[in-house]
Amino acid sequence: MLPRVPLAASPEDFRAFVGAGAALMKLHVDYENVDPYPLEELVSPAIDLDDYELYAVGAKMKFQGSGKSVDKSTLVYNPHITLRGIPEEAHRYQLGSRSALEWIIDRYWVRTDKASGIVNDPNAWTREHGDPRYIIDLVRRVVTVSVETMKIVDSLPDLVLED
């Protein structure tokens, strides 16, 4: 079966989809240059760490709480930093069955492959490129991209599918 490509109801609707596609392409291709979302960074008091240690990920990041009382507006980034103020819209943008933020949480942590013993440490990239905040700012940028994506998608006109 061939894919069904819906037709816009009017030239104005068509232009709205073209504009949205261009805006989405720019936003997603240039994600590393968007402004990080203004999340509140709660840093543990009286810790004496250099920036690389402070912003390093170790164990998997997680949302605050557990079970039915998970608070997806608050992310425990590492034992020293918690990010607060993640908007609900950030979770609406889905990549498959989970949000883009959940995808980052699943990928950015230090782990060792059992079969090969190879250590996957995303913090190595931050040191290599001289940017200790790269991962935390990536999380904040993914929130920006997710929120802006949903604004664009929500602004689109309805599509009428004809049989």
PDB file of C-alpha atoms in Angstrom:
ATOM      1  CA  MET A   1       0.000   0.000   0.000  1.00  0.00           C
ATOM      2  CA  LEU A   2       1.322   3.435  -0.876  1.00  0.00           C
ATOM      3  CA  PRO A   3       1.499   6.123   1.799  1.00  0.00           C
ATOM      4  CA  ARG A   4      -1.404   8.551   1.886  1.00  0.00           C
ATOM      5  CA  VAL A   5      -0.275  12.136   1.695  1.00  0.00           C
ATOM      6  CA  PRO A   6      -3.022  14.477   2.827  1.00  0.00           C
ATOM      7  CA  LEU A   7      -3.749  17.596   0.815  1.00  0.00           C
ATOM      8  CA  ALA A   8      -4.096  20.975   2.455  1.00  0.00           C
ATOM      9  CA  ALA A   9      -7.609  22.396   2.247  1.00  0.00           C
ATOM     10  CA  SER A  10      -6.437  25.740   0.887  1.00  0.00           C
ATOM     11  CA  PRO A  11      -3.322  27.528  -0.385  1.00  0.00           C
ATOM     12  CA  GLU A  12      -3.101  29.284   2.995  1.00  0.00           C
ATOM     13  CA  ASP A  13      -3.125  25.943   4.805  1.00  0.00           C
ATOM     14  CA  PHE A  14      -0.465  24.620   2.426  1.00  0.00           C
ATOM     15  CA  ARG A  15       1.756  27.640   3.158  1.00  0.00           C
ATOM     16  CA  ALA A  16       1.220  27.088   6.901  1.00  0.00           C
ATOM     17  CA  PHE A  17       2.531  23.510   6.553  1.00  0.00           C
ATOM     18  CA  VAL A  18       5.479  24.641   4.424  1.00  0.00           C
ATOM     19  CA  GLY A  19       6.369  27.302   6.998  1.00  0.00           C
ATOM     20  CA  ALA A  20       6.011  24.859   9.873  1.00  0.00           C
ATOM     21  CA  GLY A  21       8.219  22.335   8.085  1.00  0.00           C
ATOM     22  CA  ALA A  22      10.929  24.937   7.542  1.00  0.00           C
ATOM     23  CA  ALA A  23      10.731  26.103  11.157  1.00  0.00           C
ATOM     24  CA  LEU A  24      10.860  22.518  12.465  1.00  0.00           C
ATOM     25  CA  MET A  25      13.810  21.675  10.234  1.00  0.00           C
ATOM     26  CA  LYS A  26      15.797  24.697  11.455  1.00  0.00           C
ATOM     27  CA  LEU A  27      14.907  24.019  15.085  1.00  0.00           C
ATOM     28  CA  HIS A  28      15.868  20.334  14.962  1.00  0.00           C
ATOM     29  CA  VAL A  29      18.953  20.582  12.764  1.00  0.00           C
ATOM     30  CA  ASP A  30      20.333  23.533  14.722  1.00  0.00           C
ATOM     31  CA  TYR A  31      19.355  22.228  18.191  1.00  0.00           C
ATOM     32  CA  GLU A  32      22.816  22.851  19.649  1.00  0.00           C
ATOM     33  CA  ASN A  33      22.415  26.582  19.047  1.00  0.00           C
ATOM     34  CA  VAL A  34      18.958  27.137  20.544  1.00  0.00           C
ATOM     35  CA  ASP A  35      18.773  28.922  23.870  1.00  0.00           C
ATOM     36  CA  PRO A  36      18.745  26.464  26.772  1.00  0.00           C
ATOM     37  CA  TYR A  37      15.347  26.439  28.492  1.00  0.00           C
ATOM     38  CA  PRO A  38      15.428  28.522  31.691  1.00  0.00           C
ATOM     39  CA  LEU A  39      15.164  25.640  34.140  1.00  0.00           C
ATOM     40  CA  GLU A  40      15.976  26.334  37.766  1.00  0.00           C
ATOM     41  CA  GLU A  41      19.250  24.642  38.736  1.00  0.00           C
ATOM     42  CA  LEU A  42      19.263  23.606  42.379  1.00  0.00           C
ATOM     43  CA  VAL A  43      22.860  22.901  43.409  1.00  0.00           C
ATOM     44  CA  SER A  44      23.738  21.197  46.689  1.00  0.00           C
ATOM     45  CA  PRO A  45      25.247  23.740  49.072  1.00  0.00           C
ATOM     46  CA  ALA A  46      28.820  23.580  50.324  1.00  0.00           C
ATOM     47  CA  ILE A  47      30.242  21.233  47.724  1.00  0.00           C
ATOM     48  CA  ASP A  48      33.832  21.639  46.620  1.00  0.00           C
ATOM     49  CA  LEU A  49      33.963  20.262  43.069  1.00  0.00           C
ATOM     50  CA  ASP A  50      35.429  21.589  39.872  1.00  0.00           C
ATOM     51  CA  ASP A  51      32.947  22.266  37.064  1.00  0.00           C
ATOM     52  CA  TYR A  52      33.632  18.924  35.348  1.00  0.00           C
ATOM     53  CA  GLU A  53      32.846  17.000  38.553  1.00  0.00           C
ATOM     54  CA  LEU A  54      29.823  19.174  39.365  1.00  0.00           C
ATOM     55  CA  TYR A  55      28.179  18.770  35.934  1.00  0.00           C
ATOM     56  CA  ALA A  56      29.199  15.155  35.299  1.00  0.00           C
ATOM     57  CA  VAL A  57      26.551  12.495  34.883  1.00  0.00           C
ATOM     58  CA  GLY A  58      27.116   9.168  36.573  1.00  0.00           C
ATOM     59  CA  ALA A  59      24.112   7.019  37.282  1.00  0.00           C
ATOM     60  CA  LYS A  60      21.035   7.529  35.147  1.00  0.00           C
ATOM     61  CA  MET A  61      19.207  10.829  35.553  1.00  0.00           C
ATOM     62  CA  LYS A  62      15.679  10.424  36.865  1.00  0.00           C
ATOM     63  CA  PHE A  63      12.539  12.383  37.509  1.00  0.00           C
ATOM     64  CA  GLN A  64      11.879  13.252  41.128  1.00  0.00           C
ATOM     65  CA  GLY A  65       9.704  10.826  43.070  1.00  0.00           C
ATOM     66  CA  SER A  66       8.770   7.274  42.257  1.00  0.00           C
ATOM     67  CA  GLY A  67       5.838   5.098  41.304  1.00  0.00           C
ATOM     68  CA  LYS A  68       2.598   7.038  40.921  1.00  0.00           C
ATOM     69  CA  SER A  69       4.117  10.150  42.506  1.00  0.00           C
ATOM     70  CA  VAL A  70       6.738  10.872  39.834  1.00  0.00           C
ATOM     71  CA  ASP A  71       7.163  14.603  39.271  1.00  0.00           C
ATOM     72  CA  LYS A  72       8.183  15.065  35.622  1.00  0.00           C
ATOM     73  CA  SER A  73       8.681  18.794  36.152  1.00  0.00           C
ATOM     74  CA  THR A  74      11.779  18.046  38.248  1.00  0.00           C
ATOM     75  CA  LEU A  75      14.824  16.098  37.041  1.00  0.00           C
ATOM     76  CA  VAL A  76      17.516  14.787  39.362  1.00  0.00           C
ATOM     77  CA  TYR A  77      20.473  15.412  37.069  1.00  0.00           C
ATOM     78  CA  ASN A  78      23.129  14.013  39.405  1.00  0.00           C
ATOM     79  CA  PRO A  79      23.617  13.815  43.210  1.00  0.00           C
ATOM     80  CA  HIS A  80      24.562  17.515  43.273  1.00  0.00           C
ATOM     81  CA  ILE A  81      22.128  19.128  40.817  1.00  0.00           C
ATOM     82  CA  THR A  82      18.371  19.036  40.361  1.00  0.00           C
ATOM     83  CA  LEU A  83      16.613  20.811  37.495  1.00  0.00           C
ATOM     84  CA  ARG A  84      13.174  22.212  38.235  1.00  0.00           C
ATOM     85  CA  GLY A  85      10.509  23.794  36.031  1.00  0.00           C
ATOM     86  CA  ILE A  86      10.267  21.363  33.106  1.00  0.00           C
ATOM     87  CA  PRO A  87       6.988  22.285  31.414  1.00  0.00           C
ATOM     88  CA  GLU A  88       4.364  19.671  30.550  1.00  0.00           C
ATOM     89  CA  GLU A  89       4.708  20.603  26.850  1.00  0.00           C
ATOM     90  CA  ALA A  90       8.240  19.173  26.873  1.00  0.00           C
ATOM     91  CA  HIS A  91       6.773  15.722  27.493  1.00  0.00           C
ATOM     92  CA  ARG A  92       4.199  15.995  24.707  1.00  0.00           C
ATOM     93  CA  TYR A  93       6.871  15.888  21.987  1.00  0.00           C
ATOM     94  CA  GLN A  94       7.406  12.158  21.476  1.00  0.00           C
ATOM     95  CA  LEU A  95      10.108  10.188  19.673  1.00  0.00           C
ATOM     96  CA  GLY A  96       8.415   6.852  19.277  1.00  0.00           C
ATOM     97  CA  SER A  97       6.908   5.962  22.634  1.00  0.00           C
ATOM     98  CA  ARG A  98       8.772   8.450  24.851  1.00  0.00           C
ATOM     99  CA  SER A  99       9.622  12.100  25.032  1.00  0.00           C
ATOM    100  CA  ALA A 100      12.877  13.517  23.690  1.00  0.00           C
ATOM    101  CA  LEU A 101      13.869  14.317  27.272  1.00  0.00           C
ATOM    102  CA  GLU A 102      13.304  10.687  28.286  1.00  0.00           C
ATOM    103  CA  TRP A 103      15.468   9.628  25.345  1.00  0.00           C
ATOM    104  CA  ILE A 104      18.323  11.830  26.637  1.00  0.00           C
ATOM    105  CA  ILE A 105      17.870  10.428  30.156  1.00  0.00           C
ATOM    106  CA  ASP A 106      18.105   6.898  28.770  1.00  0.00           C
ATOM    107  CA  ARG A 107      21.300   7.575  26.786  1.00  0.00           C
ATOM    108  CA  TYR A 108      23.394   9.976  28.873  1.00  0.00           C
ATOM    109  CA  TRP A 109      24.843   8.070  31.814  1.00  0.00           C
ATOM    110  CA  VAL A 110      28.044   6.143  32.512  1.00  0.00           C
ATOM    111  CA  ARG A 111      27.717   2.425  31.875  1.00  0.00           C
ATOM    112  CA  THR A 112      29.925  -0.543  31.056  1.00  0.00           C
ATOM    113  CA  ASP A 113      29.031  -3.076  28.380  1.00  0.00           C
ATOM    114  CA  LYS A 114      29.013  -6.484  30.062  1.00  0.00           C
ATOM    115  CA  ALA A 115      30.230  -8.431  27.036  1.00  0.00           C
ATOM    116  CA  SER A 116      33.132  -6.179  26.011  1.00  0.00           C
ATOM    117  CA  GLY A 117      33.911  -4.251  29.178  1.00  0.00           C
ATOM    118  CA  ILE A 118      33.831  -1.013  27.172  1.00  0.00           C
ATOM    119  CA  VAL A 119      32.856   1.998  29.277  1.00  0.00           C
ATOM    120  CA  ASN A 120      30.440   4.453  27.683  1.00  0.00           C
ATOM    121  CA  ASP A 121      31.121   7.754  29.480  1.00  0.00           C
ATOM    122  CA  PRO A 122      29.434  10.838  27.975  1.00  0.00           C
ATOM    123  CA  ASN A 123      31.493  13.011  30.328  1.00  0.00           C
ATOM    124  CA  ALA A 124      34.600  12.228  28.258  1.00  0.00           C
ATOM    125  CA  TRP A 125      33.152  14.337  25.423  1.00  0.00           C
ATOM    126  CA  THR A 126      32.690  17.317  27.746  1.00  0.00           C
ATOM    127  CA  ARG A 127      36.356  17.219  28.762  1.00  0.00           C
ATOM    128  CA  GLU A 128      37.524  16.638  25.200  1.00  0.00           C
ATOM    129  CA  HIS A 129      35.664  19.755  24.034  1.00  0.00           C
ATOM    130  CA  GLY A 130      36.301  21.909  27.097  1.00  0.00           C
ATOM    131  CA  ASP A 131      32.626  22.327  27.971  1.00  0.00           C
ATOM    132  CA  PRO A 132      31.722  20.926  31.414  1.00  0.00           C
ATOM    133  CA  ARG A 133      28.102  22.125  31.038  1.00  0.00           C
ATOM    134  CA  TYR A 134      27.484  20.418  27.681  1.00  0.00           C
ATOM    135  CA  ILE A 135      25.195  17.636  28.986  1.00  0.00           C
ATOM    136  CA  ILE A 136      23.168  19.809  31.361  1.00  0.00           C
ATOM    137  CA  ASP A 137      22.766  22.435  28.645  1.00  0.00           C
ATOM    138  CA  LEU A 138      21.825  19.677  26.170  1.00  0.00           C
ATOM    139  CA  VAL A 139      19.013  18.666  28.533  1.00  0.00           C
ATOM    140  CA  ARG A 140      17.888  22.290  28.709  1.00  0.00           C
ATOM    141  CA  ARG A 141      18.112  22.665  24.899  1.00  0.00           C
ATOM    142  CA  VAL A 142      16.079  19.496  24.363  1.00  0.00           C
ATOM    143  CA  VAL A 143      13.381  21.023  26.587  1.00  0.00           C
ATOM    144  CA  THR A 144      13.462  24.172  24.409  1.00  0.00           C
ATOM    145  CA  VAL A 145      13.247  22.150  21.181  1.00  0.00           C
ATOM    146  CA  SER A 146      10.403  20.041  22.574  1.00  0.00           C
ATOM    147  CA  VAL A 147       8.365  23.044  23.744  1.00  0.00           C
ATOM    148  CA  GLU A 148       8.936  24.987  20.510  1.00  0.00           C
ATOM    149  CA  THR A 149       8.114  21.905  18.406  1.00  0.00           C
ATOM    150  CA  MET A 150       4.754  21.563  20.129  1.00  0.00           C
ATOM    151  CA  LYS A 151       4.016  25.279  19.638  1.00  0.00           C
ATOM    152  CA  ILE A 152       4.623  24.873  15.900  1.00  0.00           C
ATOM    153  CA  VAL A 153       2.606  21.652  15.626  1.00  0.00           C
ATOM    154  CA  ASP A 154      -0.271  23.075  17.677  1.00  0.00           C
ATOM    155  CA  SER A 155      -0.449  26.113  15.378  1.00  0.00           C
ATOM    156  CA  LEU A 156      -1.047  24.007  12.250  1.00  0.00           C
ATOM    157  CA  PRO A 157      -4.476  24.001  10.607  1.00  0.00           C
ATOM    158  CA  ASP A 158      -6.502  20.801  10.703  1.00  0.00           C
ATOM    159  CA  LEU A 159      -5.944  18.335   7.898  1.00  0.00           C
ATOM    160  CA  VAL A 160      -8.923  16.794   6.188  1.00  0.00           C
ATOM    161  CA  LEU A 161      -8.330  13.219   5.097  1.00  0.00           C
ATOM    162  CA  GLU A 162     -10.478  12.042   2.259  1.00  0.00           C
ATOM    163  CA  ASP A 163     -11.028   8.389   1.374  1.00  0.00           C
TER     164      ASP A 163
END
